[in-house]
Coordinates of C-alpha atoms and ligand atoms in Angstrom, one line a residue:
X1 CA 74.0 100.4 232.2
X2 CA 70.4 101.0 233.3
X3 CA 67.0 98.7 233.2
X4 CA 65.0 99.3 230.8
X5 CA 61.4 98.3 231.0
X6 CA 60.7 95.1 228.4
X7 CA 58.0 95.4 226.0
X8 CA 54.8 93.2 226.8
X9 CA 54.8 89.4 225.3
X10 CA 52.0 90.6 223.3
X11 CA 49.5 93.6 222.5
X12 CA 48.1 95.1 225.3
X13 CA 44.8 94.7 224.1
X14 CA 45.3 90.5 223.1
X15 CA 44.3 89.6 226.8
X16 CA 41.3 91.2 226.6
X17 CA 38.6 90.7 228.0
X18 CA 40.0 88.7 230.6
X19 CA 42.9 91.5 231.2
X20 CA 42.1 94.7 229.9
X21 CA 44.3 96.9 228.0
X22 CA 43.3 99.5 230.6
X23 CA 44.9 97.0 233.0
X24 CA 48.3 96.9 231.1
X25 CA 48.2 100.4 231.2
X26 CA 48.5 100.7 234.8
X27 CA 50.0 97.5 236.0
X28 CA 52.8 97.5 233.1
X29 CA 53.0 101.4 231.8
X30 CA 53.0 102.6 235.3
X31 CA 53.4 100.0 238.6
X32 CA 56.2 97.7 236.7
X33 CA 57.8 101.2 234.9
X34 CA 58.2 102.9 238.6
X35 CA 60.4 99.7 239.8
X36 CA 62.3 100.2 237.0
X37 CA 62.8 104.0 237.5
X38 CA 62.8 102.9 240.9
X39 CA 65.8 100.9 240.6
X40 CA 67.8 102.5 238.4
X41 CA 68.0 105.6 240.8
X42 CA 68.9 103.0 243.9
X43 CA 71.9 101.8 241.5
X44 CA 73.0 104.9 240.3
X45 CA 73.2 106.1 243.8
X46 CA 75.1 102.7 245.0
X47 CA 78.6 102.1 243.2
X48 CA 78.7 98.7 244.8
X49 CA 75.2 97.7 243.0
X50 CA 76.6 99.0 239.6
X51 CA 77.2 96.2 236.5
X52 CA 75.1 93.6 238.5
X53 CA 72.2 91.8 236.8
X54 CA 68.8 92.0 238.2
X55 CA 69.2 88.4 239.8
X56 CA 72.6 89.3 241.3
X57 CA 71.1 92.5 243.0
X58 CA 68.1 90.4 244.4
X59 CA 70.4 87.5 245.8
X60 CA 72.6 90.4 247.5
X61 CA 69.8 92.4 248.4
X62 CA 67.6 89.8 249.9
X63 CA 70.4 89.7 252.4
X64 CA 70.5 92.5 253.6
X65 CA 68.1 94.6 255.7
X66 CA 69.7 98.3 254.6
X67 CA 69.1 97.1 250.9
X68 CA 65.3 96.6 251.4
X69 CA 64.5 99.3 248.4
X70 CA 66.9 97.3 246.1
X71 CA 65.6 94.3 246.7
X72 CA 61.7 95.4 246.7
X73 CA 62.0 97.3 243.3
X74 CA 64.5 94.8 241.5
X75 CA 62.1 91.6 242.6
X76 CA 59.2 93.0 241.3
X77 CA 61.1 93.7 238.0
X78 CA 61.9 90.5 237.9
X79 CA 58.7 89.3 239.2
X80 CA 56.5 91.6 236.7
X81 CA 58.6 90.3 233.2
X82 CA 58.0 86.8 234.7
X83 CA 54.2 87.6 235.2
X84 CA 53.3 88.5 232.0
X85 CA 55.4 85.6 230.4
X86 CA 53.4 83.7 232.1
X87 CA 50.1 84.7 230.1
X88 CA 49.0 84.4 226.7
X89 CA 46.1 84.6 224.0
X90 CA 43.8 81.6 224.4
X91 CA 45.7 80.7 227.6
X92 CA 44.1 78.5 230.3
X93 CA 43.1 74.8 230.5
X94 CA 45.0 72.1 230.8
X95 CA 49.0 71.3 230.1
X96 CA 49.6 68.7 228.2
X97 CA 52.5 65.5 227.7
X98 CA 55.6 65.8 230.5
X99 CA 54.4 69.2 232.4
X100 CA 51.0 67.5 232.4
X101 CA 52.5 64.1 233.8
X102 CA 54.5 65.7 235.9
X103 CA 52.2 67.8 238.0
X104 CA 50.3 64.4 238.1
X105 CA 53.0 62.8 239.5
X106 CA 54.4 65.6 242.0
X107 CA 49.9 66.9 243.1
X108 CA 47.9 63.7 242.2
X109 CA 46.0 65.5 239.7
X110 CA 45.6 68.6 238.0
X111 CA 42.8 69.4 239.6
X112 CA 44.3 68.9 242.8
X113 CA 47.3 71.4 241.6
X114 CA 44.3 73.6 240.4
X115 CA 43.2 73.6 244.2
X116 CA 46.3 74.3 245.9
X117 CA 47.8 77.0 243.6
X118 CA 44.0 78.9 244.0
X119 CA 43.8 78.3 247.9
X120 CA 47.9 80.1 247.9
X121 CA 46.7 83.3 245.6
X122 CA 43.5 83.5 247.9
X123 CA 45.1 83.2 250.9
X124 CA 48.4 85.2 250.5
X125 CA 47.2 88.1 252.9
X126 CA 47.5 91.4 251.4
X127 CA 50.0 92.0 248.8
X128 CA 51.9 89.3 247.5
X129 CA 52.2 85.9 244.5
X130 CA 51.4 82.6 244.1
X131 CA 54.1 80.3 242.4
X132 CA 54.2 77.2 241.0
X133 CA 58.0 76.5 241.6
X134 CA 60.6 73.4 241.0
X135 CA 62.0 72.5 245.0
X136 CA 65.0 70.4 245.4
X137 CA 63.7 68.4 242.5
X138 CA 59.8 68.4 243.1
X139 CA 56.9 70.9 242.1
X140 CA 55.3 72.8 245.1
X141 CA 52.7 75.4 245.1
X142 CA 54.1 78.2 247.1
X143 CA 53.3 82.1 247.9
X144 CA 55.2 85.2 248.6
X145 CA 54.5 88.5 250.1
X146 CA 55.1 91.9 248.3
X147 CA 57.9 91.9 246.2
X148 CA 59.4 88.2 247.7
X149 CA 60.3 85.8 244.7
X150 CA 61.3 81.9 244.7
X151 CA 65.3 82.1 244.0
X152 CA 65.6 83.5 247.3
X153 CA 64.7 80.4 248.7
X154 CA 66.9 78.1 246.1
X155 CA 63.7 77.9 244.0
X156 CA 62.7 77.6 240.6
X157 CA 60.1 79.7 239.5
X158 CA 57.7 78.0 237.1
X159 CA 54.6 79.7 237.2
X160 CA 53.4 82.9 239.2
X161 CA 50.1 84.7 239.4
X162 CA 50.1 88.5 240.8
X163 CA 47.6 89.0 243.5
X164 CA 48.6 92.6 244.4
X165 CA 45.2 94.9 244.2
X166 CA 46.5 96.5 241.3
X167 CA 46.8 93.5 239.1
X168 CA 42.7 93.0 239.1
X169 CA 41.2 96.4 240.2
X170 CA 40.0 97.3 237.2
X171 CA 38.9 94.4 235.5
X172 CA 37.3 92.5 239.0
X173 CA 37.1 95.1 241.5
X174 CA 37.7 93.8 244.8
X175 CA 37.3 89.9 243.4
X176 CA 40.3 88.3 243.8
X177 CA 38.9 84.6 243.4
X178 CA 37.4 85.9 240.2
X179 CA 40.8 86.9 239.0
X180 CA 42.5 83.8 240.1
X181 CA 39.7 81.7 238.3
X182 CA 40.3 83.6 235.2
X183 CA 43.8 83.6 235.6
X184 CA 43.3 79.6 235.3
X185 CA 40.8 79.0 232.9
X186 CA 41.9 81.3 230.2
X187 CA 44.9 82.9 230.8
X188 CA 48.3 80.5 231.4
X189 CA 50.8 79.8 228.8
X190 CA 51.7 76.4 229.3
X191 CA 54.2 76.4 227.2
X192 CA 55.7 79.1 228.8
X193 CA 55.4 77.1 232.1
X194 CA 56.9 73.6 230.5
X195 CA 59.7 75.7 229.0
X196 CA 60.9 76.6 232.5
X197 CA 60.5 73.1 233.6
X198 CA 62.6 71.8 230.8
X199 CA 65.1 74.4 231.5
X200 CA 65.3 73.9 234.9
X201 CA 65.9 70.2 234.7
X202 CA 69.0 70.4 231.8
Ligands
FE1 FE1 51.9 93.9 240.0

């Protein structure tokens, strides 16, 4: 059975003006559609990678330096679906109740979390994310190059923002801070975010 690529959370259009539609039309008709095509030809020319899930054939993958192509296009599937999960309508601000005390708890404040999740998307060099991930039992603000993604690492992913030029070229040019900035003010589900921290902890 093949990928298939999964419909946005929400109209292409709802993000705007923050995220364009124009955006979505790149970044998820085309960039997250070529992994998928991508991947599906890597697997239907591999009998050993056929009937595993997408996490299975990152976990072996990652592994593995003849599999680099698997794991590249199968992360960023994974990566992409998590992305845009990760955004809604009216996003941004502030969490609220456990995911609010929690990131408290684990940062000192949320505006200390704020910092360190900004200076990781800023400074990832290149092509790459910024997570907010569940480690061993405590929230850390981590990053990743290209297509690398947190359950390689025995990681929890919580919260990602893509910093690849193609996620912001339309809408901020060559202003990644800008993106970031909007990313944080008016973009994150949080509910989204506390969901996978609930999960993560059951
Ligand atoms: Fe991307």
């Amino acid at each position: 059975m093949s990928f298939t690529l999964p419909p946005l959370p929400y109209p292409a259009d709802a993000l705007a003006p923050h995220m364009s539609a124009e955006t979505f039309s790149y970044h998820h008709g085309k960039h997250h559609n070529a992994y998928v095509t991508n991947l599906n030809n890597l697997v239907a020319a591999d009998s050993a990678l056929q009937g595993k899930s997408l996490e299975e054939l990152i976990l072996l993958s990652a592994k593995d330096d003849s599999k680099a192509g698997v794991f590249n296009n199968a992360a960023q599937v994974w990566n992409h679906t998590f992305f845009w999960h990760c955004m809604k309508p009216a996003g941004g601000g502030r969490p609220t109740g456990a995911l609010l005390a929690r990131i408290e708890a684990d940062f000192g404040s949320f505006d200390a979390f704020k910092t360190a999740f900004t200076q990781a998307a800023t400074t990832q060099f290149g092509s790459g994310w910024a997570w907010l991930v569940l480690d061993g039992g405590a929230l850390k603000v981590t990053k990743t190059p290209n297509a690398g993604t947190p359950m390689t690492s025995g990681q929890v992913a919580l919260l990602t923002i893509d910093v690849w030029e193609h996620a912001y070229y339309i809408d901020h040019r060559n202003a990644r801070p800008a993106f970031i900035t909007t990313f944080l003010d008016h973009l994150v589900d949080w509910d989204f975010v506390a969901k996978n921290l609930a999960s993560a902890q059951a």
